[in-house]
């Protein structure tokens, strides 16, 4: 038996939930099936006893005899008692072997209604855990060590699992209860609570039994996902229990890969439940999302003084911090396991594409619909970056397929432009697009430029429709932010991308336009009727000053006014450096920002207040920027899903593909020939003593000077997408979603 055990566990020295080769794991499961099971010397005596007891029970139930049943069923009841108490491990081992032998098994599987109690006890038996010490005459009596080894050496477990396989082989209708027993073993809660995080021998046997059940009954495969969901630990369980269960579910995918989508969906749904519990405030502190019921209901018995109230508040604060750390650790463990599993299963280009397709469906169904999810969505950033690295390392430039990040960006853009989608989903898509393009290190300047161009095209068409829509008549008395929330979110997305990728995107735009201009000059010089060059739609890369001016200077919509404060300030700096907007418009806007900052400074102690100069304001801008959650007012209550990843253990998988905030346009490429006049900032600081009324007059004058004079419009704002159809077809043809299987 010891040789069999050593051959079973072989390569199981590593942790069971770690990454491994799918082929090697399946081979281990097959070797376990071939392990020999020796019968005890007196097994035939016990087998005869069990067969007679089960047969007697069967005959009594068939004859419906009620005379002296208890005396006739003493043997049957003793079998049930032993399965329930596990007091005699050696006898329990023999009983399990006898129940899987000959006619006894036929009685159990052919007439389950007669043996419901016995079958229930078989399914509920825990063959891995020795019985607890029982009380006898006031003292604890435990199982002898030699008998307890039948549990720790998996002797009883092997007999029990063999019985489960025999039952399902005889009658496949037992697939659900047997699979529920296997999944309950995978949960492994008793072992974890005892301080053993991963019993490898136990898990290997359970996986092997599940593997052979699926071979015996292929139709049982669709029955597993609801059973997995039923036994998934609640989010308040210990971290070891949750991460252990997730690790075992991912192990199942090595021998049941068709369950990949179901298992990933289940794990991500439960990870999202933990994710939304973690709340990151604007000041960077982390807490647990408060329970609304607890906030609304006052304390019933509050008979102490204020000192006790203060102590109670301090204790609550400490408890909240501890709970936040615990929830973060749970989520970190789940994300670590999923990152490791993606790495282990993605070996070829097709593996990456299939994994991405599954994650994208889950993203569309669950992650995108979850408000302010903070970490789970990084699976998309990771799989796109991992595929990009795989392409660069394994394929020459002429044989590389279309990057996955371009398809992901195209998917988000299509949701933004789809009028059939709810506006809140379109807004979420805009936030995801802006954060993904800005934060993914591997996204090229072409994709960034084209994404900004599409957002600007949509915003310009929205403005064109504004004067002819019913919403324009409600400007005076209505809530602008609520009425035009989608427009402001799209504009903010464009501003946010420019803050991070403005220099790269504008350089790509400038190079593309210069290339087209040179090409046009060459064609005119040759004056050839047969031109080999292909006309390129400049709208797909047009992020020139005219488009920014039309969006930013609208006198009624004023998108900069309803933008996140830190994004607005940084974008104005970018617009100043890249000359996206007229210098007078930028100067007035920056002046307003400085005046707002002055109004929010504390005025109680004027003697200790710092002097605001151009240098201090610039230093504050660089230190704040748009990194993290952003600062200042947030009229749209928007968020950027790919803000810094704060989970410690799984951070190493995100870091290589993540772009941190380092400033937008402080150092431009030499190919960009731009002028940056620092004197304007001095003018702004020297003008801070002007009154707020003067600044308002300047703002109105600037808006009137730079607003577009004529806008071609149609009848309805909802027709924007249809009038934009040709633009999108051209965009999809020439840019993000072109080529490949996408």
PDB file of C-alpha atoms in Angstrom, residues 322-581:
ATOM      1  CA  UNK A 322      -8.911  45.519   9.287  1.00  0.00           C
ATOM      2  CA  UNK A 323     -11.890  44.337   7.235  1.00  0.00           C
ATOM      3  CA  UNK A 324     -10.667  46.315   4.225  1.00  0.00           C
ATOM      4  CA  UNK A 325      -7.269  44.612   4.477  1.00  0.00           C
ATOM      5  CA  UNK A 326      -8.923  41.199   4.760  1.00  0.00           C
ATOM      6  CA  UNK A 327     -11.143  41.775   1.731  1.00  0.00           C
ATOM      7  CA  UNK A 328      -8.179  43.080  -0.264  1.00  0.00           C
ATOM      8  CA  UNK A 329      -6.156  39.977   0.645  1.00  0.00           C
ATOM      9  CA  UNK A 330      -8.995  37.716  -0.525  1.00  0.00           C
ATOM     10  CA  UNK A 331      -9.287  39.518  -3.828  1.00  0.00           C
ATOM     11  CA  UNK A 332      -5.509  39.560  -4.214  1.00  0.00           C
ATOM     12  CA  UNK A 333      -5.372  35.775  -3.765  1.00  0.00           C
ATOM     13  CA  UNK A 334      -8.114  35.204  -6.370  1.00  0.00           C
ATOM     14  CA  UNK A 335      -6.463  37.511  -8.903  1.00  0.00           C
ATOM     15  CA  UNK A 336      -3.079  35.855  -8.323  1.00  0.00           C
ATOM     16  CA  UNK A 337      -4.543  32.416  -9.060  1.00  0.00           C
ATOM     17  CA  UNK A 338      -6.288  33.622 -12.207  1.00  0.00           C
ATOM     18  CA  UNK A 339      -3.182  35.384 -13.526  1.00  0.00           C
ATOM     19  CA  UNK A 340      -1.131  32.238 -12.914  1.00  0.00           C
ATOM     20  CA  UNK A 341      -3.708  30.078 -14.639  1.00  0.00           C
ATOM     21  CA  UNK A 342      -3.819  32.307 -17.714  1.00  0.00           C
ATOM     22  CA  UNK A 343      -0.042  32.074 -17.960  1.00  0.00           C
ATOM     23  CA  UNK A 344      -0.118  28.283 -17.631  1.00  0.00           C
ATOM     24  CA  UNK A 345      -2.819  27.611 -20.247  1.00  0.00           C
ATOM     25  CA  UNK A 346      -1.760  30.128 -22.915  1.00  0.00           C
ATOM     26  CA  UNK A 347       0.997  28.463 -24.928  1.00  0.00           C
ATOM     27  CA  UNK A 348       0.073  29.290 -28.525  1.00  0.00           C
ATOM     28  CA  UNK A 349      -1.481  32.170 -30.412  1.00  0.00           C
ATOM     29  CA  UNK A 350      -4.800  30.328 -30.534  1.00  0.00           C
ATOM     30  CA  UNK A 351      -4.764  29.844 -26.751  1.00  0.00           C
ATOM     31  CA  UNK A 352      -4.419  33.584 -26.222  1.00  0.00           C
ATOM     32  CA  UNK A 353      -7.184  34.400 -28.696  1.00  0.00           C
ATOM     33  CA  UNK A 354      -9.609  31.898 -27.170  1.00  0.00           C
ATOM     34  CA  UNK A 355      -8.857  33.043 -23.626  1.00  0.00           C
ATOM     35  CA  UNK A 356      -9.298  36.670 -24.663  1.00  0.00           C
ATOM     36  CA  UNK A 357     -12.650  35.877 -26.325  1.00  0.00           C
ATOM     37  CA  UNK A 358     -13.934  34.251 -23.129  1.00  0.00           C
ATOM     38  CA  UNK A 359     -12.710  37.111 -20.939  1.00  0.00           C
ATOM     39  CA  UNK A 360     -14.242  39.656 -23.312  1.00  0.00           C
ATOM     40  CA  UNK A 361     -17.672  38.009 -23.047  1.00  0.00           C
ATOM     41  CA  UNK A 362     -17.405  38.009 -19.264  1.00  0.00           C
ATOM     42  CA  UNK A 363     -16.256  41.633 -19.351  1.00  0.00           C
ATOM     43  CA  UNK A 364     -19.270  42.684 -21.424  1.00  0.00           C
ATOM     44  CA  UNK A 365     -21.721  40.751 -19.235  1.00  0.00           C
ATOM     45  CA  UNK A 366     -20.437  41.436 -15.724  1.00  0.00           C
ATOM     46  CA  UNK A 367     -17.404  43.695 -15.330  1.00  0.00           C
ATOM     47  CA  UNK A 368     -18.668  46.531 -17.514  1.00  0.00           C
ATOM     48  CA  UNK A 369     -22.006  46.524 -15.690  1.00  0.00           C
ATOM     49  CA  UNK A 370     -20.363  46.715 -12.235  1.00  0.00           C
ATOM     50  CA  UNK A 371     -20.060  50.295 -11.056  1.00  0.00           C
ATOM     51  CA  UNK A 372     -16.610  51.301  -9.855  1.00  0.00           C
ATOM     52  CA  UNK A 373     -14.939  47.926 -10.065  1.00  0.00           C
ATOM     53  CA  UNK A 374     -11.302  48.559  -9.214  1.00  0.00           C
ATOM     54  CA  UNK A 375      -9.189  45.460  -9.876  1.00  0.00           C
ATOM     55  CA  UNK A 376     -10.952  42.579 -11.654  1.00  0.00           C
ATOM     56  CA  UNK A 377     -10.882  44.369 -15.028  1.00  0.00           C
ATOM     57  CA  UNK A 378      -7.082  44.166 -15.049  1.00  0.00           C
ATOM     58  CA  UNK A 379      -7.474  40.669 -16.472  1.00  0.00           C
ATOM     59  CA  UNK A 380      -8.253  42.370 -19.799  1.00  0.00           C
ATOM     60  CA  UNK A 381      -5.187  44.611 -19.589  1.00  0.00           C
ATOM     61  CA  UNK A 382      -3.068  41.576 -18.717  1.00  0.00           C
ATOM     62  CA  UNK A 383      -4.259  39.224 -21.480  1.00  0.00           C
ATOM     63  CA  UNK A 384      -3.850  41.934 -24.143  1.00  0.00           C
ATOM     64  CA  UNK A 385      -0.350  42.768 -22.915  1.00  0.00           C
ATOM     65  CA  UNK A 386       0.670  39.132 -22.610  1.00  0.00           C
ATOM     66  CA  UNK A 387      -0.455  38.442 -26.171  1.00  0.00           C
ATOM     67  CA  UNK A 388       1.457  41.474 -27.416  1.00  0.00           C
ATOM     68  CA  UNK A 389       4.655  40.224 -25.753  1.00  0.00           C
ATOM     69  CA  UNK A 390       4.067  36.739 -27.168  1.00  0.00           C
ATOM     70  CA  UNK A 391       3.688  38.180 -30.664  1.00  0.00           C
ATOM     71  CA  UNK A 392       6.862  40.242 -30.426  1.00  0.00           C
ATOM     72  CA  UNK A 393       8.965  37.353 -29.105  1.00  0.00           C
ATOM     73  CA  UNK A 394       7.774  34.537 -31.363  1.00  0.00           C
ATOM     74  CA  UNK A 395       6.838  36.047 -34.722  1.00  0.00           C
ATOM     75  CA  UNK A 396       8.585  38.340 -37.203  1.00  0.00           C
ATOM     76  CA  UNK A 397       7.034  41.698 -37.919  1.00  0.00           C
ATOM     77  CA  UNK A 398       5.455  40.562 -41.193  1.00  0.00           C
ATOM     78  CA  UNK A 399       3.775  37.525 -39.569  1.00  0.00           C
ATOM     79  CA  UNK A 400       2.268  39.127 -36.471  1.00  0.00           C
ATOM     80  CA  UNK A 401      -1.477  39.094 -36.095  1.00  0.00           C
ATOM     81  CA  UNK A 402      -3.591  42.083 -35.164  1.00  0.00           C
ATOM     82  CA  UNK A 403      -3.005  43.046 -31.510  1.00  0.00           C
ATOM     83  CA  UNK A 404      -5.780  42.144 -29.106  1.00  0.00           C
ATOM     84  CA  UNK A 405      -5.734  45.594 -27.537  1.00  0.00           C
ATOM     85  CA  UNK A 406      -6.976  47.099 -30.796  1.00  0.00           C
ATOM     86  CA  UNK A 407      -9.937  44.742 -30.830  1.00  0.00           C
ATOM     87  CA  UNK A 408     -10.681  45.604 -27.194  1.00  0.00           C
ATOM     88  CA  UNK A 409     -10.573  49.326 -27.994  1.00  0.00           C
ATOM     89  CA  UNK A 410     -12.796  48.756 -31.024  1.00  0.00           C
ATOM     90  CA  UNK A 411     -15.278  46.834 -28.877  1.00  0.00           C
ATOM     91  CA  UNK A 412     -15.518  49.741 -26.429  1.00  0.00           C
ATOM     92  CA  UNK A 413     -15.864  52.305 -29.211  1.00  0.00           C
ATOM     93  CA  UNK A 414     -18.708  50.343 -30.782  1.00  0.00           C
ATOM     94  CA  UNK A 415     -20.548  50.342 -27.451  1.00  0.00           C
ATOM     95  CA  UNK A 416     -20.098  54.107 -27.133  1.00  0.00           C
ATOM     96  CA  UNK A 417     -21.558  54.691 -30.601  1.00  0.00           C
ATOM     97  CA  UNK A 418     -24.382  52.146 -30.312  1.00  0.00           C
ATOM     98  CA  UNK A 419     -27.645  53.994 -29.618  1.00  0.00           C
ATOM     99  CA  UNK A 420     -29.312  50.712 -28.658  1.00  0.00           C
ATOM    100  CA  UNK A 421     -27.171  50.578 -25.535  1.00  0.00           C
ATOM    101  CA  UNK A 422     -28.284  52.289 -22.356  1.00  0.00           C
ATOM    102  CA  UNK A 423     -26.563  55.628 -21.806  1.00  0.00           C
ATOM    103  CA  UNK A 424     -25.034  54.436 -18.551  1.00  0.00           C
ATOM    104  CA  UNK A 425     -23.363  51.544 -20.386  1.00  0.00           C
ATOM    105  CA  UNK A 426     -22.094  53.901 -23.059  1.00  0.00           C
ATOM    106  CA  UNK A 427     -20.651  56.157 -20.356  1.00  0.00           C
ATOM    107  CA  UNK A 428     -18.966  53.199 -18.673  1.00  0.00           C
ATOM    108  CA  UNK A 429     -17.498  52.160 -22.017  1.00  0.00           C
ATOM    109  CA  UNK A 430     -16.080  55.652 -22.481  1.00  0.00           C
ATOM    110  CA  UNK A 431     -14.453  55.520 -19.035  1.00  0.00           C
ATOM    111  CA  UNK A 432     -12.970  52.096 -19.765  1.00  0.00           C
ATOM    112  CA  UNK A 433     -11.684  53.209 -23.165  1.00  0.00           C
ATOM    113  CA  UNK A 434     -10.020  56.330 -21.786  1.00  0.00           C
ATOM    114  CA  UNK A 435      -8.383  54.487 -18.900  1.00  0.00           C
ATOM    115  CA  UNK A 436      -7.266  51.519 -21.014  1.00  0.00           C
ATOM    116  CA  UNK A 437      -5.693  53.605 -23.792  1.00  0.00           C
ATOM    117  CA  UNK A 438      -3.977  55.792 -21.210  1.00  0.00           C
ATOM    118  CA  UNK A 439      -2.720  53.114 -18.840  1.00  0.00           C
ATOM    119  CA  UNK A 440      -1.780  50.186 -21.118  1.00  0.00           C
ATOM    120  CA  UNK A 441       1.933  50.550 -21.806  1.00  0.00           C
ATOM    121  CA  UNK A 442       1.765  48.525 -25.030  1.00  0.00           C
ATOM    122  CA  UNK A 443      -0.929  50.599 -26.779  1.00  0.00           C
ATOM    123  CA  UNK A 444       0.708  52.390 -29.704  1.00  0.00           C
ATOM    124  CA  UNK A 445       0.285  56.005 -30.723  1.00  0.00           C
ATOM    125  CA  UNK A 446      -1.776  55.011 -33.759  1.00  0.00           C
ATOM    126  CA  UNK A 447      -4.472  53.418 -31.609  1.00  0.00           C
ATOM    127  CA  UNK A 448      -4.462  56.343 -29.187  1.00  0.00           C
ATOM    128  CA  UNK A 449      -4.785  58.869 -32.020  1.00  0.00           C
ATOM    129  CA  UNK A 450      -7.559  56.962 -33.785  1.00  0.00           C
ATOM    130  CA  UNK A 451      -9.531  56.501 -30.549  1.00  0.00           C
ATOM    131  CA  UNK A 452      -9.358  60.212 -29.762  1.00  0.00           C
ATOM    132  CA  UNK A 453     -10.393  61.028 -33.332  1.00  0.00           C
ATOM    133  CA  UNK A 454     -13.526  58.865 -33.095  1.00  0.00           C
ATOM    134  CA  UNK A 455     -14.492  60.437 -29.766  1.00  0.00           C
ATOM    135  CA  UNK A 456     -14.029  63.912 -31.226  1.00  0.00           C
ATOM    136  CA  UNK A 457     -16.078  63.032 -34.318  1.00  0.00           C
ATOM    137  CA  UNK A 458     -18.942  61.884 -32.140  1.00  0.00           C
ATOM    138  CA  UNK A 459     -18.694  64.990 -29.921  1.00  0.00           C
ATOM    139  CA  UNK A 460     -18.680  67.309 -32.948  1.00  0.00           C
ATOM    140  CA  UNK A 461     -21.768  65.631 -34.379  1.00  0.00           C
ATOM    141  CA  UNK A 462     -23.486  65.850 -30.992  1.00  0.00           C
ATOM    142  CA  UNK A 463     -22.814  69.591 -30.947  1.00  0.00           C
ATOM    143  CA  UNK A 464     -24.177  69.856 -34.469  1.00  0.00           C
ATOM    144  CA  UNK A 465     -27.403  68.231 -33.308  1.00  0.00           C
ATOM    145  CA  UNK A 466     -27.596  70.301 -30.116  1.00  0.00           C
ATOM    146  CA  UNK A 467     -29.302  73.354 -31.567  1.00  0.00           C
ATOM    147  CA  UNK A 468     -32.042  71.256 -33.176  1.00  0.00           C
ATOM    148  CA  UNK A 469     -32.774  68.897 -30.281  1.00  0.00           C
ATOM    149  CA  UNK A 470     -35.319  69.247 -27.532  1.00  0.00           C
ATOM    150  CA  UNK A 471     -32.577  69.166 -24.891  1.00  0.00           C
ATOM    151  CA  UNK A 472     -31.187  72.499 -26.085  1.00  0.00           C
ATOM    152  CA  UNK A 473     -34.390  74.230 -24.987  1.00  0.00           C
ATOM    153  CA  UNK A 474     -33.986  73.013 -21.415  1.00  0.00           C
ATOM    154  CA  UNK A 475     -30.543  74.495 -20.886  1.00  0.00           C
ATOM    155  CA  UNK A 476     -31.679  77.465 -18.886  1.00  0.00           C
ATOM    156  CA  UNK A 477     -33.714  75.611 -16.280  1.00  0.00           C
ATOM    157  CA  UNK A 478     -32.504  72.048 -16.564  1.00  0.00           C
ATOM    158  CA  UNK A 479     -29.583  70.096 -15.182  1.00  0.00           C
ATOM    159  CA  UNK A 480     -26.928  70.236 -17.887  1.00  0.00           C
ATOM    160  CA  UNK A 481     -24.806  67.512 -16.318  1.00  0.00           C
ATOM    161  CA  UNK A 482     -27.683  65.022 -16.214  1.00  0.00           C
ATOM    162  CA  UNK A 483     -29.131  65.942 -19.599  1.00  0.00           C
ATOM    163  CA  UNK A 484     -25.855  65.681 -21.505  1.00  0.00           C
ATOM    164  CA  UNK A 485     -24.027  63.183 -19.292  1.00  0.00           C
ATOM    165  CA  UNK A 486     -22.999  60.993 -22.201  1.00  0.00           C
ATOM    166  CA  UNK A 487     -21.568  63.941 -24.138  1.00  0.00           C
ATOM    167  CA  UNK A 488     -19.566  65.162 -21.157  1.00  0.00           C
ATOM    168  CA  UNK A 489     -18.261  61.657 -20.420  1.00  0.00           C
ATOM    169  CA  UNK A 490     -17.095  61.201 -24.021  1.00  0.00           C
ATOM    170  CA  UNK A 491     -15.377  64.585 -23.966  1.00  0.00           C
ATOM    171  CA  UNK A 492     -13.742  63.801 -20.646  1.00  0.00           C
ATOM    172  CA  UNK A 493     -12.495  60.513 -22.105  1.00  0.00           C
ATOM    173  CA  UNK A 494     -10.815  62.388 -24.948  1.00  0.00           C
ATOM    174  CA  UNK A 495      -9.300  64.894 -22.494  1.00  0.00           C
ATOM    175  CA  UNK A 496      -8.033  62.078 -20.260  1.00  0.00           C
ATOM    176  CA  UNK A 497      -6.308  60.239 -23.115  1.00  0.00           C
ATOM    177  CA  UNK A 498      -4.644  63.477 -24.188  1.00  0.00           C
ATOM    178  CA  UNK A 499      -3.319  63.972 -20.651  1.00  0.00           C
ATOM    179  CA  UNK A 500      -1.467  60.642 -20.840  1.00  0.00           C
ATOM    180  CA  UNK A 501      -0.859  60.113 -24.555  1.00  0.00           C
ATOM    181  CA  UNK A 502      -1.235  63.607 -25.989  1.00  0.00           C
ATOM    182  CA  UNK A 503       2.317  64.004 -27.260  1.00  0.00           C
ATOM    183  CA  UNK A 504       2.385  60.537 -28.886  1.00  0.00           C
ATOM    184  CA  UNK A 505      -1.060  60.872 -30.431  1.00  0.00           C
ATOM    185  CA  UNK A 506      -0.411  64.340 -31.791  1.00  0.00           C
ATOM    186  CA  UNK A 507       2.930  63.227 -33.217  1.00  0.00           C
ATOM    187  CA  UNK A 508       1.193  60.375 -35.057  1.00  0.00           C
ATOM    188  CA  UNK A 509      -1.416  62.813 -36.374  1.00  0.00           C
ATOM    189  CA  UNK A 510       1.261  65.265 -37.502  1.00  0.00           C
ATOM    190  CA  UNK A 511       3.326  62.554 -39.225  1.00  0.00           C
ATOM    191  CA  UNK A 512       0.281  61.090 -40.961  1.00  0.00           C
ATOM    192  CA  UNK A 513      -0.882  64.450 -42.278  1.00  0.00           C
ATOM    193  CA  UNK A 514       2.649  65.321 -43.420  1.00  0.00           C
ATOM    194  CA  UNK A 515       2.963  62.004 -45.207  1.00  0.00           C
ATOM    195  CA  UNK A 516      -0.341  62.518 -46.999  1.00  0.00           C
ATOM    196  CA  UNK A 517       0.673  66.033 -47.978  1.00  0.00           C
ATOM    197  CA  UNK A 518       3.962  64.835 -49.463  1.00  0.00           C
ATOM    198  CA  UNK A 519       2.161  62.042 -51.256  1.00  0.00           C
ATOM    199  CA  UNK A 520      -0.300  64.505 -52.736  1.00  0.00           C
ATOM    200  CA  UNK A 521       2.537  66.759 -53.934  1.00  0.00           C
ATOM    201  CA  UNK A 522       4.286  63.809 -55.592  1.00  0.00           C
ATOM    202  CA  UNK A 523       1.101  62.781 -57.349  1.00  0.00           C
ATOM    203  CA  UNK A 524       0.514  66.307 -58.630  1.00  0.00           C
ATOM    204  CA  UNK A 525       4.106  66.478 -59.858  1.00  0.00           C
ATOM    205  CA  UNK A 526       3.830  63.244 -61.831  1.00  0.00           C
ATOM    206  CA  UNK A 527       0.315  64.107 -62.979  1.00  0.00           C
ATOM    207  CA  UNK A 528      -0.410  60.438 -63.497  1.00  0.00           C
ATOM    208  CA  UNK A 529      -3.909  59.198 -64.178  1.00  0.00           C
ATOM    209  CA  UNK A 530      -3.088  55.732 -62.779  1.00  0.00           C
ATOM    210  CA  UNK A 531      -2.226  56.472 -59.175  1.00  0.00           C
ATOM    211  CA  UNK A 532      -1.104  53.518 -57.152  1.00  0.00           C
ATOM    212  CA  UNK A 533      -1.615  55.181 -53.787  1.00  0.00           C
ATOM    213  CA  UNK A 534      -4.775  54.547 -51.820  1.00  0.00           C
ATOM    214  CA  UNK A 535      -6.785  57.451 -50.491  1.00  0.00           C
ATOM    215  CA  UNK A 536      -6.841  57.459 -46.708  1.00  0.00           C
ATOM    216  CA  UNK A 537      -9.719  58.956 -44.759  1.00  0.00           C
ATOM    217  CA  UNK A 538      -8.097  61.663 -42.647  1.00  0.00           C
ATOM    218  CA  UNK A 539     -11.078  61.683 -40.270  1.00  0.00           C
ATOM    219  CA  UNK A 540      -9.779  58.552 -38.557  1.00  0.00           C
ATOM    220  CA  UNK A 541      -6.681  60.417 -37.321  1.00  0.00           C
ATOM    221  CA  UNK A 542      -7.897  64.016 -37.253  1.00  0.00           C
ATOM    222  CA  UNK A 543      -7.240  65.417 -33.772  1.00  0.00           C
ATOM    223  CA  UNK A 544      -6.296  68.847 -35.065  1.00  0.00           C
ATOM    224  CA  UNK A 545      -6.974  72.181 -33.358  1.00  0.00           C
ATOM    225  CA  UNK A 546     -10.195  72.825 -35.295  1.00  0.00           C
ATOM    226  CA  UNK A 547     -11.922  69.822 -33.765  1.00  0.00           C
ATOM    227  CA  UNK A 548     -10.775  70.660 -30.244  1.00  0.00           C
ATOM    228  CA  UNK A 549     -11.917  74.244 -30.654  1.00  0.00           C
ATOM    229  CA  UNK A 550     -15.394  73.214 -31.792  1.00  0.00           C
ATOM    230  CA  UNK A 551     -15.800  70.924 -28.783  1.00  0.00           C
ATOM    231  CA  UNK A 552     -14.264  73.023 -26.025  1.00  0.00           C
ATOM    232  CA  UNK A 553     -15.566  76.470 -26.933  1.00  0.00           C
ATOM    233  CA  UNK A 554     -19.273  75.726 -27.265  1.00  0.00           C
ATOM    234  CA  UNK A 555     -20.950  78.570 -25.346  1.00  0.00           C
ATOM    235  CA  UNK A 556     -23.743  76.438 -23.861  1.00  0.00           C
ATOM    236  CA  UNK A 557     -22.412  72.912 -23.406  1.00  0.00           C
ATOM    237  CA  UNK A 558     -18.936  73.908 -22.084  1.00  0.00           C
ATOM    238  CA  UNK A 559     -17.540  70.358 -21.623  1.00  0.00           C
ATOM    239  CA  UNK A 560     -14.497  71.546 -19.687  1.00  0.00           C
ATOM    240  CA  UNK A 561     -16.777  72.936 -16.994  1.00  0.00           C
ATOM    241  CA  UNK A 562     -18.283  69.521 -16.254  1.00  0.00           C
ATOM    242  CA  UNK A 563     -15.031  67.595 -16.379  1.00  0.00           C
ATOM    243  CA  UNK A 564     -13.106  66.106 -13.468  1.00  0.00           C
ATOM    244  CA  UNK A 565     -11.107  68.987 -12.035  1.00  0.00           C
ATOM    245  CA  UNK A 566      -7.657  67.373 -12.231  1.00  0.00           C
ATOM    246  CA  UNK A 567      -8.296  66.220 -15.812  1.00  0.00           C
ATOM    247  CA  UNK A 568      -9.434  69.703 -16.819  1.00  0.00           C
ATOM    248  CA  UNK A 569      -6.314  71.354 -15.435  1.00  0.00           C
ATOM    249  CA  UNK A 570      -3.948  68.873 -17.043  1.00  0.00           C
ATOM    250  CA  UNK A 571      -5.709  69.008 -20.399  1.00  0.00           C
ATOM    251  CA  UNK A 572      -5.435  72.790 -20.464  1.00  0.00           C
ATOM    252  CA  UNK A 573      -1.710  72.395 -19.913  1.00  0.00           C
ATOM    253  CA  UNK A 574      -1.531  69.892 -22.802  1.00  0.00           C
ATOM    254  CA  UNK A 575      -3.601  72.182 -25.016  1.00  0.00           C
ATOM    255  CA  UNK A 576      -1.221  75.021 -24.234  1.00  0.00           C
ATOM    256  CA  UNK A 577       1.897  73.025 -25.100  1.00  0.00           C
ATOM    257  CA  UNK A 578       0.490  71.353 -28.225  1.00  0.00           C
ATOM    258  CA  UNK A 579      -1.392  74.498 -29.304  1.00  0.00           C
ATOM    259  CA  UNK A 580      -4.679  72.638 -29.595  1.00  0.00           C
ATOM    260  CA  UNK A 581      -6.673  75.721 -28.602  1.00  0.00           C
TER     261      UNK A 581
END
